[in-house]
mmCIF file of C-alpha atoms in Angstrom:
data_model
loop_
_atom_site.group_PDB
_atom_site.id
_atom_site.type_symbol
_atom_site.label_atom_id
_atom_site.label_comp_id
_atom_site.label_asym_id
_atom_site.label_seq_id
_atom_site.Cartn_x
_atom_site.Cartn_y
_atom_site.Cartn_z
ATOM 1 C CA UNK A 1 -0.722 25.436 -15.708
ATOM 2 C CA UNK A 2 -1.770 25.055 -12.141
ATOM 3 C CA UNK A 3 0.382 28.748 -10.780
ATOM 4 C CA UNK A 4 -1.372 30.401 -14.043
ATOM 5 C CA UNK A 5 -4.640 29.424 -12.604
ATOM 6 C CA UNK A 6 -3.997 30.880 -9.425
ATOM 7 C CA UNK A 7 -2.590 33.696 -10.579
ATOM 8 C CA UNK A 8 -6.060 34.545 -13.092
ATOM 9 C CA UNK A 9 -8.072 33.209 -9.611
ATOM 10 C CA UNK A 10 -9.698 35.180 -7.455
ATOM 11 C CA UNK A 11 -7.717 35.567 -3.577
ATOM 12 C CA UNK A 12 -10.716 34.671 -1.728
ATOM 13 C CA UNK A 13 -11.323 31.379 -4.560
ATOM 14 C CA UNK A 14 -7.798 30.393 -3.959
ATOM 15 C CA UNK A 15 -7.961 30.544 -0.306
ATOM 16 C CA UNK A 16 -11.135 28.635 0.040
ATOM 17 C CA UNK A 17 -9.443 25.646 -2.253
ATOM 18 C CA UNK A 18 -6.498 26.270 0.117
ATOM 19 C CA UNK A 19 -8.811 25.673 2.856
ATOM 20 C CA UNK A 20 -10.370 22.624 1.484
ATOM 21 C CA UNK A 21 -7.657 20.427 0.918
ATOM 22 C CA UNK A 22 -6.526 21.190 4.238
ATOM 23 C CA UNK A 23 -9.950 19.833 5.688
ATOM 24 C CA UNK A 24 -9.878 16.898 3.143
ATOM 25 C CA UNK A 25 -6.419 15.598 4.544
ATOM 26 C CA UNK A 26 -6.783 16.598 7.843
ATOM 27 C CA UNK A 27 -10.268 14.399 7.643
ATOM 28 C CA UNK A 28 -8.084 11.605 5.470
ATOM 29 C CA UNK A 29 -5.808 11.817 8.631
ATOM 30 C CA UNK A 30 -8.368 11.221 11.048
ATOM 31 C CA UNK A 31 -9.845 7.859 8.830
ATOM 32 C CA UNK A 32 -6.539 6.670 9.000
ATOM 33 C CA UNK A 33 -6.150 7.494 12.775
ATOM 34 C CA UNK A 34 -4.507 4.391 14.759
ATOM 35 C CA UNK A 35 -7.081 3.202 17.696
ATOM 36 C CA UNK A 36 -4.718 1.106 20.032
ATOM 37 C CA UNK A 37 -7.518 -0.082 22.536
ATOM 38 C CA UNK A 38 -9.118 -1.314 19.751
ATOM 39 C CA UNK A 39 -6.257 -3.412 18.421
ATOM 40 C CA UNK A 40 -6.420 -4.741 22.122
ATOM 41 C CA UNK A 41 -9.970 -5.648 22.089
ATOM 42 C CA UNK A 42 -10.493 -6.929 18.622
ATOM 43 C CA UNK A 43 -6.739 -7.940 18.248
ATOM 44 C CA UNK A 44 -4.111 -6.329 15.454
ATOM 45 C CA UNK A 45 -5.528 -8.128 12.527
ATOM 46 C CA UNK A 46 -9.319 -7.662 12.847
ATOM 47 C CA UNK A 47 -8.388 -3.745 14.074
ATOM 48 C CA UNK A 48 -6.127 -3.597 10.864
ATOM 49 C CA UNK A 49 -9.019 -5.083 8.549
ATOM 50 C CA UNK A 50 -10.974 -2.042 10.069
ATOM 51 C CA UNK A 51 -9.021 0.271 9.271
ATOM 52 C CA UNK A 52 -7.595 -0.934 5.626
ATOM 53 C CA UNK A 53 -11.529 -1.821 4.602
ATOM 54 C CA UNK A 54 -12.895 1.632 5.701
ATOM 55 C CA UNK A 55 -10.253 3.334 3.794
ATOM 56 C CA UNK A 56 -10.991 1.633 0.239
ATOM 57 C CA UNK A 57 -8.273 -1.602 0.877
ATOM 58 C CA UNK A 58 -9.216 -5.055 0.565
ATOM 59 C CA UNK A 59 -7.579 -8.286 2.466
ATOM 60 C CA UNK A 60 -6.974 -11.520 2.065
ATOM 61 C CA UNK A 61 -8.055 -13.616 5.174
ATOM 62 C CA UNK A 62 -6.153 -17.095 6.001
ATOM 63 C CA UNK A 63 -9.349 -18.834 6.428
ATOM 64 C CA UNK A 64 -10.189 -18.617 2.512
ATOM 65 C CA UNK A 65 -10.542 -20.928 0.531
ATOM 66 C CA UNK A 66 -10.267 -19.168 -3.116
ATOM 67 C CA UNK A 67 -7.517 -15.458 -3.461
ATOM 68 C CA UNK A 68 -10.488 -13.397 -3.614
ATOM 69 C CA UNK A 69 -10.553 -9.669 -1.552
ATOM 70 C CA UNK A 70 -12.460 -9.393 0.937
ATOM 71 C CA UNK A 71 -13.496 -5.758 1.276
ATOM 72 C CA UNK A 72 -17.014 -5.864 3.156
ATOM 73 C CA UNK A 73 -16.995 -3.144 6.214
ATOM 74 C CA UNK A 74 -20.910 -4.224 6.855
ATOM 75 C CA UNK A 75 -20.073 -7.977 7.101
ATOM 76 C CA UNK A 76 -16.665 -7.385 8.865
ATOM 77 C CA UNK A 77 -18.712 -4.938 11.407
ATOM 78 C CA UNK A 78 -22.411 -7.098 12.390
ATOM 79 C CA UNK A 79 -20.850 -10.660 12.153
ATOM 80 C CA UNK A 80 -17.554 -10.726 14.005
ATOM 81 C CA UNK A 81 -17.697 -14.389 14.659
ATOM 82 C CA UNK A 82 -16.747 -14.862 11.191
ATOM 83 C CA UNK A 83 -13.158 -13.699 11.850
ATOM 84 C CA UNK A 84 -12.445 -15.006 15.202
ATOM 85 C CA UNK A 85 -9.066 -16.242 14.737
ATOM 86 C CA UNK A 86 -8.268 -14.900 11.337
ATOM 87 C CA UNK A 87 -5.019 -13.468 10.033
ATOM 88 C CA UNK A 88 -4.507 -11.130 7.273
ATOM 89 C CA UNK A 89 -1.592 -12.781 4.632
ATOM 90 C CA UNK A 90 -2.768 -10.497 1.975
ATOM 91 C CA UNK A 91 -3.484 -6.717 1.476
ATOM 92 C CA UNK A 92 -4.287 -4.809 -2.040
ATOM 93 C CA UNK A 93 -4.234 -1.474 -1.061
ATOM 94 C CA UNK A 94 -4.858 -0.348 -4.946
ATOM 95 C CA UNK A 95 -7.140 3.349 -5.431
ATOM 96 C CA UNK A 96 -7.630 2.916 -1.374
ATOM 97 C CA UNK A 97 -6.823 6.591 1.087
ATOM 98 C CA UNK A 98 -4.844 5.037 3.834
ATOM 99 C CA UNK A 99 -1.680 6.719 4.521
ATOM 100 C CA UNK A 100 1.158 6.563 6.492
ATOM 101 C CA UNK A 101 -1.025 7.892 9.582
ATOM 102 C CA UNK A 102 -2.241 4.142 9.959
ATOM 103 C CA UNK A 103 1.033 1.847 9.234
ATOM 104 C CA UNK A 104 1.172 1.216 13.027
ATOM 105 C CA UNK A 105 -1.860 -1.434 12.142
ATOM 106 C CA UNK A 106 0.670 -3.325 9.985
ATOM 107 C CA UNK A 107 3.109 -3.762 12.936
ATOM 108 C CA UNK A 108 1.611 -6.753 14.221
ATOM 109 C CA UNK A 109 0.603 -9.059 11.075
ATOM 110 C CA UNK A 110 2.740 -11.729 11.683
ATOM 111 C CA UNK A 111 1.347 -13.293 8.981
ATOM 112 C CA UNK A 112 1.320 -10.968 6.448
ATOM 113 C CA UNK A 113 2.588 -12.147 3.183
ATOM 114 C CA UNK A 114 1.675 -10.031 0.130
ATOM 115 C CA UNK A 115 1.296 -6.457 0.146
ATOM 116 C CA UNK A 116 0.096 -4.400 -3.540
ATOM 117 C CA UNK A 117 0.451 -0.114 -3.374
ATOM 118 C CA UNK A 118 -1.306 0.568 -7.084
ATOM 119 C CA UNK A 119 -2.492 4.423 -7.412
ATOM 120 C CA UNK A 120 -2.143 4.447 -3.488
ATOM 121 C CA UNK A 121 -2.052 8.273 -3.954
ATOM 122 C CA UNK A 122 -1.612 8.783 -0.438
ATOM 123 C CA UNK A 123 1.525 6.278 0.104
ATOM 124 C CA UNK A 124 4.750 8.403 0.462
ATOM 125 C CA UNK A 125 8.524 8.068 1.859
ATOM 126 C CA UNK A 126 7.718 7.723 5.353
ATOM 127 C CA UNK A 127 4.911 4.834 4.861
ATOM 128 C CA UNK A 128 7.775 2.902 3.418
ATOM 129 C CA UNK A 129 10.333 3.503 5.744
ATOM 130 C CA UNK A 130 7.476 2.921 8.240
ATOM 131 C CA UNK A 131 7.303 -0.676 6.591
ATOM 132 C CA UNK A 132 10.845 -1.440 6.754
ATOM 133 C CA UNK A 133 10.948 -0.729 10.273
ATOM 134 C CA UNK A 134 8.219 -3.267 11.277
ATOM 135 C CA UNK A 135 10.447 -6.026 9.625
ATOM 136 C CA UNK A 136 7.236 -8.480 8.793
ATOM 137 C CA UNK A 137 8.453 -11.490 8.807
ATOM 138 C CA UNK A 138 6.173 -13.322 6.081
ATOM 139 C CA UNK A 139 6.650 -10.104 3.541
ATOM 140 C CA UNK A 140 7.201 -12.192 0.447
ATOM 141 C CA UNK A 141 5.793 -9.893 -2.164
ATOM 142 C CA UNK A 142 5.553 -5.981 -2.348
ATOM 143 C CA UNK A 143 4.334 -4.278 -5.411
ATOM 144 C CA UNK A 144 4.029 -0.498 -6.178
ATOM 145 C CA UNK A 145 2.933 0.647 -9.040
ATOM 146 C CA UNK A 146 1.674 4.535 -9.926
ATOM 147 C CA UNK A 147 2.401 5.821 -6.271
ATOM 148 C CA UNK A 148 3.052 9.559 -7.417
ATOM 149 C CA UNK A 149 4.420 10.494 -4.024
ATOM 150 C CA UNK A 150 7.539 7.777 -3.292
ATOM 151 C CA UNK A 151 10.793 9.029 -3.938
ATOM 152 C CA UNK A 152 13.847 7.875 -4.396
ATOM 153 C CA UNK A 153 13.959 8.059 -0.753
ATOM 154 C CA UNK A 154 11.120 5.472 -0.147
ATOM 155 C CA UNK A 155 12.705 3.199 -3.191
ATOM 156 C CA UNK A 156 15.943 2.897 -1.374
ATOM 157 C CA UNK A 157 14.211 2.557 2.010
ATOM 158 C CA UNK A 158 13.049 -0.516 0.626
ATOM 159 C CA UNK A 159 16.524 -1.911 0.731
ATOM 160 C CA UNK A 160 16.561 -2.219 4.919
ATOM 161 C CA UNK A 161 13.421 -4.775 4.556
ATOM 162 C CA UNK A 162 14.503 -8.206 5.643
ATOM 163 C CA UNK A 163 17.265 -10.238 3.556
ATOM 164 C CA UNK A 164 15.502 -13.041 2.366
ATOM 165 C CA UNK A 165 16.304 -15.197 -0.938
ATOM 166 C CA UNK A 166 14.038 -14.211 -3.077
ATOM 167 C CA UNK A 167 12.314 -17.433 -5.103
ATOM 168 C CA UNK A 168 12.369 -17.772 -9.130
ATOM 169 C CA UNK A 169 9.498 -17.762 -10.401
ATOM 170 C CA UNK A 170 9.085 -19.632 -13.934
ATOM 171 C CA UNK A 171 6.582 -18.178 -16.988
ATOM 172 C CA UNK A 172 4.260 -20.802 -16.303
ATOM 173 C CA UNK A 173 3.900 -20.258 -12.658
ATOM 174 C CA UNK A 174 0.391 -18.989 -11.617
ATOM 175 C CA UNK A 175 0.374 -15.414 -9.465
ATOM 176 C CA UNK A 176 -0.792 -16.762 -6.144
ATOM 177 C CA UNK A 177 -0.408 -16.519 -2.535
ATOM 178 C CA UNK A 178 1.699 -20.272 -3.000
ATOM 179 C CA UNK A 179 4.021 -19.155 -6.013
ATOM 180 C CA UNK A 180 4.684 -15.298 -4.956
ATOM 181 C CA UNK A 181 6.595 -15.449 -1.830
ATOM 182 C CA UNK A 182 9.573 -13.429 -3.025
ATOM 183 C CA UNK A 183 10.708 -9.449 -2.908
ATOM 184 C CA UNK A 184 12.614 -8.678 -5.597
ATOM 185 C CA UNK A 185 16.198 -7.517 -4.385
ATOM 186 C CA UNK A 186 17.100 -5.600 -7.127
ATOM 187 C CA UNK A 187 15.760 -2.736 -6.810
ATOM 188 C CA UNK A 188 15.700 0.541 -9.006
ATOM 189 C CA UNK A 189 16.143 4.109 -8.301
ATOM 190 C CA UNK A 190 13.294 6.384 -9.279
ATOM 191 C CA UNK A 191 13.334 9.772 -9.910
ATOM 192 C CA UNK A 192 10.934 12.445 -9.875
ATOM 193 C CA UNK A 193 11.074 12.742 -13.816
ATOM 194 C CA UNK A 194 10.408 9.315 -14.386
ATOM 195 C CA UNK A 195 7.213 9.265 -12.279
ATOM 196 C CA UNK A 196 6.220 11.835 -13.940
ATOM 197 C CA UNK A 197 6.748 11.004 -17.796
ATOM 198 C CA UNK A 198 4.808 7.926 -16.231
ATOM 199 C CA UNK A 199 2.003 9.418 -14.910
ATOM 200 C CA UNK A 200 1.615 11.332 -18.453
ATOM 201 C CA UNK A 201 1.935 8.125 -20.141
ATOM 202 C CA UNK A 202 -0.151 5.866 -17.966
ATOM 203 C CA UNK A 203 -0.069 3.328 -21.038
ATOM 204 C CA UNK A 204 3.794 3.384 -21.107
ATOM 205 C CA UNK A 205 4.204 2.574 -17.007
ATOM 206 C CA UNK A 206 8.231 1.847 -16.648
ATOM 207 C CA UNK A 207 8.283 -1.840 -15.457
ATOM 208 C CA UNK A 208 11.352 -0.660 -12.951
ATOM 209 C CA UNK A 209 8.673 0.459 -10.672
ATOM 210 C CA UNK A 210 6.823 -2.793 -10.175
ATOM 211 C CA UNK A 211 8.014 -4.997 -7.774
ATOM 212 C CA UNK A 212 7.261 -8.852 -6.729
ATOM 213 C CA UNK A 213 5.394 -9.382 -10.017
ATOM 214 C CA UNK A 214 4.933 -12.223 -12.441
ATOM 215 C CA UNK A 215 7.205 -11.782 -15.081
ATOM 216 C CA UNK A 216 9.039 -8.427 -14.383
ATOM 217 C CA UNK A 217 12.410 -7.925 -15.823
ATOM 218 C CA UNK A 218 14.488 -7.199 -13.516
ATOM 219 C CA UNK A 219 17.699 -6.374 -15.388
ATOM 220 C CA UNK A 220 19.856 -4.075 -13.671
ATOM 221 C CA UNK A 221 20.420 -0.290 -15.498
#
């Protein structure tokens, strides 16, 4: 559908589309641009709650008392004080832009415990592999649901994370911080016709794609 619209387009309407998704990503890439002095100044988890906040993301701070995001850039910007001495442990990154451009902010969260990608459209391969590399010691749950652009590649990247043993959750556990501390091990190969009869069927999401989540089967295929 999308080549028989270009093709019925207009050359100069095609290359001005052309030309504006180039400017939308290349703006996308600068949002997501790492600022090093900053994690220097501000240290690596304020700097990363910068950068995750502007770009849609909410945290979770340790200094909460309740699991609610926190996802206010004014409050985070004019009352610093606040989060003196705060570590990120949680990050829902669902319908946010941040892409792999910005990973090097997740380097340092040493405390970092819980990680969703849901319609992250902008998470790919290399964001993943990215991940894996920084080896976060606290990772206890990852979960990626309707991320259009990891691969099989990504999926099995996944694999190099950490060998931990992952903790069984029963039904009647509650999905917190306290009860969540696991990554599934068994993990399933995608493919690119599976995310796609997915993203047609929104309503029909394969459950192979969800990791670190309450009651996920996790047969093997």
């Amino acid at each position: 559908m999308i080549s028989k619209f270009l093709r019925l387009t207009p050359l100069s309407l095609q290359t001005s589309s052309s030309n504006s998704r180039h400017l939308f990503y290349w703006l996308n890439n600068i949002f997501n641009a790492v600022d090093r002095k900053k994690i220097e100044e501000l240290g690596p988890d304020r700097a990363a709650a910068e950068w995750l906040i502007r770009n849609g993301a909410s945290v979770i701070w340790s200094s909460q008392i309740d699991s609610h995001n926190f996802n206010d850039y004014e409050r985070l910007m004019t009352k610093p004080n606040e989060f003196c001495g705060n570590h990120i442990i949680g990050i829902d990154a669902t319908e946010s832009s941040i892409n792999y451009v910005g990973f090097e902010y997740l380097r340092q969260l040493k405390h970092l415990s819980r990680i969703i990608f849901n319609e992250t459209k902008y998470l790919n391969d290399k964001a993943l592999i990215m991940l894996c590399e920084y080896q976060l010691d606290q990772l206890r749950h990852l979960e990626i649901r309707n991320c259009y652009n990891v691969t099989d590649i990504g999926i099995q990247a996944l694999k190099e994370l950490r060998k931990t043993t992952p903790k069984p959750i029963n039904n009647d556990d509650n999905d917190d911080m306290n009860n969540s501390f696991r990554i599934f091990r068994d993990l399933f190969v995608t493919s690119s016709m599976k995310n796609q009869a997915i993203k047609n069927n929104p309503n029909d999401m394969d459950i192979k794609l969800r990791y670190g989540t309450i009651g996920a089967d996790t047969g093997g295929t």
